[in-house]
XYZ file of N, CA, C and O in Angstrom:
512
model
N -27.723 2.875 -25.604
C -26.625 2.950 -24.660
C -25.399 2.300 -25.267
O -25.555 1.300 -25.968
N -24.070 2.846 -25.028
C -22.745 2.106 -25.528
C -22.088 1.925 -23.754
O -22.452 2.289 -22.636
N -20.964 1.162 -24.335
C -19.845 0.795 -23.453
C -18.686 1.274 -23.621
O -18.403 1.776 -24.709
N -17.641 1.222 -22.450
C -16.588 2.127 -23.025
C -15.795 0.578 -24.619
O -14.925 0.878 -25.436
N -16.182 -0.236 -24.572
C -15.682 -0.838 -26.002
C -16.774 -0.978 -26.704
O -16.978 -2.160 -26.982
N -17.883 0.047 -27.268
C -18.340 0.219 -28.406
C -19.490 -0.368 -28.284
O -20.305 0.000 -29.130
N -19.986 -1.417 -27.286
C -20.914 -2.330 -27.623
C -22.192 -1.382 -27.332
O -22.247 -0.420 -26.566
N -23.205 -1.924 -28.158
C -24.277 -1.108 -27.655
C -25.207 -2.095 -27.332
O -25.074 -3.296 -27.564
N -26.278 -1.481 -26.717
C -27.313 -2.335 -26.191
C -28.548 -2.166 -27.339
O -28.858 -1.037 -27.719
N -29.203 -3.321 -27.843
C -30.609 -3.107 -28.924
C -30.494 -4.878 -29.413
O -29.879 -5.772 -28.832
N -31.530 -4.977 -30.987
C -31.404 -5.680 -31.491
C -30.860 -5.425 -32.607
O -30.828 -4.218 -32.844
N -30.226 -6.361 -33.729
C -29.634 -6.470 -35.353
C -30.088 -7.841 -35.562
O -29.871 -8.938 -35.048
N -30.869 -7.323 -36.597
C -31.269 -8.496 -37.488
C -30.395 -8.599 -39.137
O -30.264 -7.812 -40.074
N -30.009 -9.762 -38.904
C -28.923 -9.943 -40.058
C -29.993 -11.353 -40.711
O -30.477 -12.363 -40.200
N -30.004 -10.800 -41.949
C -31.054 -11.801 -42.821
C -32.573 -12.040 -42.156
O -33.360 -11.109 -41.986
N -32.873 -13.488 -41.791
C -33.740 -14.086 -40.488
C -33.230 -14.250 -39.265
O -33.873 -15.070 -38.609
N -32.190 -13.715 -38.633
C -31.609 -14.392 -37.391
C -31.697 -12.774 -36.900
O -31.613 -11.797 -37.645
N -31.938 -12.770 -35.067
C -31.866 -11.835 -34.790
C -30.668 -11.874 -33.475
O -30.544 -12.854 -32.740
N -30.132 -11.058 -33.397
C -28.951 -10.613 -32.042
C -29.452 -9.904 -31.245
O -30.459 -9.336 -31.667
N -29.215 -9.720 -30.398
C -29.553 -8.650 -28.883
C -27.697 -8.974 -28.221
O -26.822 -9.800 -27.962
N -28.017 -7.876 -28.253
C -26.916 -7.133 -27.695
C -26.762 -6.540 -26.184
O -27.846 -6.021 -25.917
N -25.923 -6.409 -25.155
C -26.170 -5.814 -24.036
C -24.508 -4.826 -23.790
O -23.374 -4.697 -24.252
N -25.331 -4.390 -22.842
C -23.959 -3.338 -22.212
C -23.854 -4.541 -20.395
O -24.654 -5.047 -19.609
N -21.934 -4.424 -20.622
C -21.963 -5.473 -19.516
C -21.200 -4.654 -18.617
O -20.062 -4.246 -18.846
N -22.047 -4.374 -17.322
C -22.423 -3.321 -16.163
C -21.625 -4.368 -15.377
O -20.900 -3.860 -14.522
N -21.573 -5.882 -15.465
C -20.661 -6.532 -14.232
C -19.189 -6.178 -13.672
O -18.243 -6.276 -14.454
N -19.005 -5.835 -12.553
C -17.326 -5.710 -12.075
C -16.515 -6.518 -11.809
O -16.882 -7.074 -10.774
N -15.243 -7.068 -12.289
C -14.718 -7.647 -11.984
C -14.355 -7.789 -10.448
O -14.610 -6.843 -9.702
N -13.906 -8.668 -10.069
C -13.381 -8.951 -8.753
C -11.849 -9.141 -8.810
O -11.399 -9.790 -9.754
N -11.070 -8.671 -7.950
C -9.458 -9.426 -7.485
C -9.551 -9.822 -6.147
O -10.357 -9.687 -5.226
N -8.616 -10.280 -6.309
C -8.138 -10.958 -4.650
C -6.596 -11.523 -4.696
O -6.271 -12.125 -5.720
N -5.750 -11.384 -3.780
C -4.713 -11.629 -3.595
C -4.795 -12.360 -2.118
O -4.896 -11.831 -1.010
N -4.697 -14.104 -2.566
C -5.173 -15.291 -1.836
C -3.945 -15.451 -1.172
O -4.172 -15.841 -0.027
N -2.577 -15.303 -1.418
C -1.217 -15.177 -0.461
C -0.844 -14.323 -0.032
O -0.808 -13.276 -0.678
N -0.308 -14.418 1.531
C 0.727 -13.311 1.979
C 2.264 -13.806 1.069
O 2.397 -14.656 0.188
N 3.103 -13.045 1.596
C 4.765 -13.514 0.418
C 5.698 -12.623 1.582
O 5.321 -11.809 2.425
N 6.545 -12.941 1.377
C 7.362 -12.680 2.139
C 8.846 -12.323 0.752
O 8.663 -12.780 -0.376
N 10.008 -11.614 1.016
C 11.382 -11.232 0.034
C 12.082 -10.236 1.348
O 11.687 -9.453 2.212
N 13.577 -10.937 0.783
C 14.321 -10.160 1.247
C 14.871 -8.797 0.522
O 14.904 -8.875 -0.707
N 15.268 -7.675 1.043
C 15.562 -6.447 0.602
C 16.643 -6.933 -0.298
O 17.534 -7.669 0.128
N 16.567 -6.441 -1.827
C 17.631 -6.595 -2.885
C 16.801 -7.819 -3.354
O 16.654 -7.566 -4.550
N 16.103 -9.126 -3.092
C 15.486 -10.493 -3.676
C 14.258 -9.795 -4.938
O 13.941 -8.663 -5.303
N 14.038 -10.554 -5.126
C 12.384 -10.609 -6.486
C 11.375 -10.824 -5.113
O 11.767 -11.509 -4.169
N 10.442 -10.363 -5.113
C 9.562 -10.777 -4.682
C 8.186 -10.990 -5.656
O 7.887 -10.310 -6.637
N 7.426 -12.163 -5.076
C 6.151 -12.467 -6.063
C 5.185 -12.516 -5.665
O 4.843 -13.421 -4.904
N 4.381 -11.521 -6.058
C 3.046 -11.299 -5.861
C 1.833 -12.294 -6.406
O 2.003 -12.738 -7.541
N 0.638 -12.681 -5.712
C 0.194 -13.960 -6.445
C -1.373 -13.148 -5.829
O -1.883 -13.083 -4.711
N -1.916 -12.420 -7.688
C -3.468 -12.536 -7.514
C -4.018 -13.022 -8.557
O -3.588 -13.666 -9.514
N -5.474 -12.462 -8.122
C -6.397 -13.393 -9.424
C -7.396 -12.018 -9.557
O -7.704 -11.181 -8.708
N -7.792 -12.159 -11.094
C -8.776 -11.288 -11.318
C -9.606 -12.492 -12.065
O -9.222 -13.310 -12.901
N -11.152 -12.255 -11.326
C -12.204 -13.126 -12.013
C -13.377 -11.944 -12.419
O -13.829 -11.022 -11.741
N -13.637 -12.325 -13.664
C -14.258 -11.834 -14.729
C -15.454 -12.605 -15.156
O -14.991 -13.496 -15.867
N -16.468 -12.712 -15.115
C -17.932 -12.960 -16.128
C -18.331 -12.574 -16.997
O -19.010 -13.213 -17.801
N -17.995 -11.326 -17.085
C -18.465 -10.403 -18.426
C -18.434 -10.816 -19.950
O -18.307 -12.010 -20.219
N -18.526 -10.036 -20.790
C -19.102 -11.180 -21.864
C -17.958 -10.362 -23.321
O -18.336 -10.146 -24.472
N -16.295 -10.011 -22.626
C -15.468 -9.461 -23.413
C -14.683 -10.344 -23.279
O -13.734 -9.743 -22.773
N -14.292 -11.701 -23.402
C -13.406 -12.511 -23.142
C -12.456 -12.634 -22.617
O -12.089 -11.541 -22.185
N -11.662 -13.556 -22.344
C -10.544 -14.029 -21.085
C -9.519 -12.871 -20.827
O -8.436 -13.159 -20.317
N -9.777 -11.727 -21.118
C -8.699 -10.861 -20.300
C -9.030 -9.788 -19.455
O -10.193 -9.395 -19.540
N -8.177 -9.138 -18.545
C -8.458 -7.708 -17.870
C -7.794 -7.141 -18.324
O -6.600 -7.419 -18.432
N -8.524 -5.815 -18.890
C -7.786 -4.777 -19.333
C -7.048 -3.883 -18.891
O -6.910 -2.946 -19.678
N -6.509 -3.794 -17.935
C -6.031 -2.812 -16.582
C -5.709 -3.639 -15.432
O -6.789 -3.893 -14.899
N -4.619 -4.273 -14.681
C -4.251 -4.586 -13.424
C -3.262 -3.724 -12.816
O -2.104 -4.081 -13.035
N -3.386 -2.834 -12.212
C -2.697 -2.094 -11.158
C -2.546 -3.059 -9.477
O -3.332 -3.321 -8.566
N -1.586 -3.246 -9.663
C -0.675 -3.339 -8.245
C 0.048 -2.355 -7.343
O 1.002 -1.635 -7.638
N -0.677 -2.481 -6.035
C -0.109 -0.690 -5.134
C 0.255 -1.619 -4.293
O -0.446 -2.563 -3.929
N 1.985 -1.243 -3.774
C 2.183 -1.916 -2.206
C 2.790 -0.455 -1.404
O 3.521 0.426 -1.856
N 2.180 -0.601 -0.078
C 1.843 0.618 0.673
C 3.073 0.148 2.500
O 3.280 -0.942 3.033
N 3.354 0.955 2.715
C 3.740 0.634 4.199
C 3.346 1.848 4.702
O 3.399 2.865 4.010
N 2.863 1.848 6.110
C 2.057 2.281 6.990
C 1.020 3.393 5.827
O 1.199 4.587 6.065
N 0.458 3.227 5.177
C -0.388 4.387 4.108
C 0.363 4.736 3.399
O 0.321 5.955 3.564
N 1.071 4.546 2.679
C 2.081 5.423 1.953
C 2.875 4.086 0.999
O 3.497 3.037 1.165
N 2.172 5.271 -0.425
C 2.688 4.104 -1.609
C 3.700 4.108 -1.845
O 4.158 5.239 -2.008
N 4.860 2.730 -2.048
C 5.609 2.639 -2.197
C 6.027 1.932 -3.436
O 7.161 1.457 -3.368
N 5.460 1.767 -4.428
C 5.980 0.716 -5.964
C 4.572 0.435 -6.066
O 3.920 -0.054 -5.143
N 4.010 0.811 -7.427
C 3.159 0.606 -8.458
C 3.130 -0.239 -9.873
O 3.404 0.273 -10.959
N 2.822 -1.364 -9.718
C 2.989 -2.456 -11.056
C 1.804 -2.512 -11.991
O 0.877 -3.259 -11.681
N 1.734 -1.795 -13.113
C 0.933 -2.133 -13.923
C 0.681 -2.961 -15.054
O 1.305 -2.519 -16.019
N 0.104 -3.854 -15.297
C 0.194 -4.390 -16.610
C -1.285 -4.258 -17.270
O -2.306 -3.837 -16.726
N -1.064 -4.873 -18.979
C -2.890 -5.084 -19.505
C -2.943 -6.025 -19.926
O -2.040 -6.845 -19.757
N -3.746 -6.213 -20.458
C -4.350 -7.539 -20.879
C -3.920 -8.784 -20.653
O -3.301 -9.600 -21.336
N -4.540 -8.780 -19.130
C -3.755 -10.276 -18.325
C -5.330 -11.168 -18.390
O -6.518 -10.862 -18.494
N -4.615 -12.280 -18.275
C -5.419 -13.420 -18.216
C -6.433 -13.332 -16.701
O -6.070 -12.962 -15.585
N -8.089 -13.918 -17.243
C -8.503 -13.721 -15.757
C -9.160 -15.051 -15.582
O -9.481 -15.805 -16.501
N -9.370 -15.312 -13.963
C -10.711 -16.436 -13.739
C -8.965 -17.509 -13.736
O -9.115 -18.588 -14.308
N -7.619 -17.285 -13.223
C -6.579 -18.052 -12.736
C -5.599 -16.887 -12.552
O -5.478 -15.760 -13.030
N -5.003 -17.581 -11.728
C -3.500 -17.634 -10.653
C -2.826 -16.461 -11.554
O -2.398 -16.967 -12.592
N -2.619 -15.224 -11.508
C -1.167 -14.957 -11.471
C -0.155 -14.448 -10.849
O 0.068 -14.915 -9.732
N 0.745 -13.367 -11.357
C 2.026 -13.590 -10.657
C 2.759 -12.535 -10.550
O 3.796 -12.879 -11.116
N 2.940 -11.157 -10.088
C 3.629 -10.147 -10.570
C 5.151 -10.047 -9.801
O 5.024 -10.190 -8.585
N 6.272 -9.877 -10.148
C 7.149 -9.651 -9.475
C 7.814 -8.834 -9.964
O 7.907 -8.548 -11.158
N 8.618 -8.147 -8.598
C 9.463 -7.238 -8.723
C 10.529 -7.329 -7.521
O 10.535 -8.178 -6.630
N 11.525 -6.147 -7.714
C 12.749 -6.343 -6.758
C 12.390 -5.405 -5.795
O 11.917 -4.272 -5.893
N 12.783 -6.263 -4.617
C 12.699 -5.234 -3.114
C 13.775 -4.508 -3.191
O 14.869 -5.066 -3.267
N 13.642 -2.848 -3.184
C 14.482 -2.009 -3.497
C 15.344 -2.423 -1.493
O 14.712 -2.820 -0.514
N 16.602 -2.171 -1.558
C 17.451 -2.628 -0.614
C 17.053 -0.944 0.266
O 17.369 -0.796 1.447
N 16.458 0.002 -0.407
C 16.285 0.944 0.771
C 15.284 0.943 1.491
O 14.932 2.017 1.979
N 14.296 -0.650 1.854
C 12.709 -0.327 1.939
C 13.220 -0.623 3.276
O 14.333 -1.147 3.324
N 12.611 -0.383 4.363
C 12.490 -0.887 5.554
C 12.214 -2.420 5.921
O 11.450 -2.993 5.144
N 12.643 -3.056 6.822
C 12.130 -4.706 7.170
C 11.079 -4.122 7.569
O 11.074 -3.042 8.160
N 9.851 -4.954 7.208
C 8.773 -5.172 8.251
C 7.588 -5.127 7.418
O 7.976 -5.072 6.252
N 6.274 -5.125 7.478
C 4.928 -5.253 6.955
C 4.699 -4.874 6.208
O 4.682 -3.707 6.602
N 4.353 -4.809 4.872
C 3.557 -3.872 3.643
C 2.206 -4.921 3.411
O 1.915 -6.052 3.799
N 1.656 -4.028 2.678
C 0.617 -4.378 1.762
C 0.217 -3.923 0.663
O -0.044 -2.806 0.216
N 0.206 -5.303 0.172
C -0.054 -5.055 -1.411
C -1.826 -4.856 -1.871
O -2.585 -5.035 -0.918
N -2.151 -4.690 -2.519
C -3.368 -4.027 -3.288
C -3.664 -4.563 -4.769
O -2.755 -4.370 -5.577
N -4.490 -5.026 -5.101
C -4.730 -5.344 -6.534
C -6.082 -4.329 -7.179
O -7.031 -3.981 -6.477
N -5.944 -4.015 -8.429
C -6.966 -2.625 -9.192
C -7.123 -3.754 -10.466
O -6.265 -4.400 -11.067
N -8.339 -3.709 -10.579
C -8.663 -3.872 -11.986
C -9.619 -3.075 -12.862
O -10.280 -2.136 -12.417
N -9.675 -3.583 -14.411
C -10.618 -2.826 -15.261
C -10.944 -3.691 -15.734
O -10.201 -4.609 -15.389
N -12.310 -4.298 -16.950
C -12.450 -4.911 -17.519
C -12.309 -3.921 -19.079
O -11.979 -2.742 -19.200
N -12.737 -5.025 -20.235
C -12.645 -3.849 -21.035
C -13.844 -3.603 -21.638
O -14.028 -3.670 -22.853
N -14.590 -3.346 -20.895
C -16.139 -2.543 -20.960
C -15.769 -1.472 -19.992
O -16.816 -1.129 -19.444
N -14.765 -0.788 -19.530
C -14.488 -0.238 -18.305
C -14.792 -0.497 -17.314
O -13.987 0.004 -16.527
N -15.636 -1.097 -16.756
C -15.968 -1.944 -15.339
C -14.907 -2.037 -14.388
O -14.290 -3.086 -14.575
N -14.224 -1.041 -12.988
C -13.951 -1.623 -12.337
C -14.156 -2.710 -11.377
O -15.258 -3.252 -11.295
N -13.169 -3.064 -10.649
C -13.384 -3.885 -9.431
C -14.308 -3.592 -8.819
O -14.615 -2.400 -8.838
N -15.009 -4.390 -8.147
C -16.268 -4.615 -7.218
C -15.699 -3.975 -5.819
O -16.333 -3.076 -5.265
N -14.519 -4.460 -5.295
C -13.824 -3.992 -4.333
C -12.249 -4.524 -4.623
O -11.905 -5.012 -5.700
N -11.210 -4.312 -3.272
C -10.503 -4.649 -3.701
C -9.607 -6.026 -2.951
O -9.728 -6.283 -1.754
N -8.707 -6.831 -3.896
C -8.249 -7.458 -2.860
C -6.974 -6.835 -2.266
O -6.500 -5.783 -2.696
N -6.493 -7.478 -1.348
C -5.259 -7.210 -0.457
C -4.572 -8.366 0.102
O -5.125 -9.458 0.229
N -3.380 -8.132 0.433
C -2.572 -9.328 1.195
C -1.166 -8.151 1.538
O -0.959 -6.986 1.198
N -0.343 -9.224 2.433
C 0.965 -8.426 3.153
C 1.579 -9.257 2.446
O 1.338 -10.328 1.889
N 2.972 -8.105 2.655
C 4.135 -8.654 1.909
C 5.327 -8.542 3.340
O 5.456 -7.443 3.880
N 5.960 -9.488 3.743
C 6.742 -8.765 4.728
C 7.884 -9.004 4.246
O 8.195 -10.155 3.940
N 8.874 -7.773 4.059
C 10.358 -7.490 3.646
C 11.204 -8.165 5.020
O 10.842 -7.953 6.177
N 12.334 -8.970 4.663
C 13.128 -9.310 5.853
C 14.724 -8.574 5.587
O 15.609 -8.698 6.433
């Protein structure tokens, strides 16, 4: 069996020492632990976390950010290879044509074994 980064699952014996190898099937988790609040035309800052176990080291390979008002996407933030297992931070500008009132934001991850999110997190953003 491989992973989408190459790893395969077996043993390699190099000299006397032997390795075992695995394919890592774990999903990351997000969560977005604050609501936030920005005024139309301000930065607003988004604050999640992607925690990771897997055995490809300290980054996520894929964070997608969706913020939605009443169902309907409105601004998509992507970045890669962000730090996981702490705090971060995405911001962007409240376009001055959004409506005041409730959104919600959405966090997507990947690991880089391809592993998505387990589920997803969420929090509101309210535009004033």
């Amino acid at each position: 069996a491989e992973d989408n980064a190459g790893n395969r699952e077996g043993d390699v014996s190099l000299e006397d020492r032997s390795i075992t190898f695995g394919i890592d099937t774990r999903k990351p988790t997000t969560s977005a632990p604050y609501a936030t609040s920005a005024r139309r035309g301000t930065t607003a800052t988004l604050k999640y976390k992607v925690e990771e176990t897997g055995a490809f080291g300290p980054k996520a390979n894929t964070v997608t950010i969706k913020v939605y008002k009443s169902g309907v996407l409105k601004k998509t933030l992507k970045y890669t290879n962000k730090a996981v297992n702490t705090l971060q931070s995405a911001k962007f500008t409240v376009p001055g044509t959004w409506k005041i009132g409730t959104y919600v934001f959405k966090v997507y991850a990947t690991d880089d074994a391809g592993n998505a999110q387990a589920s997803v997190g969420s929090n509101k953003l309210v535009v004033k």
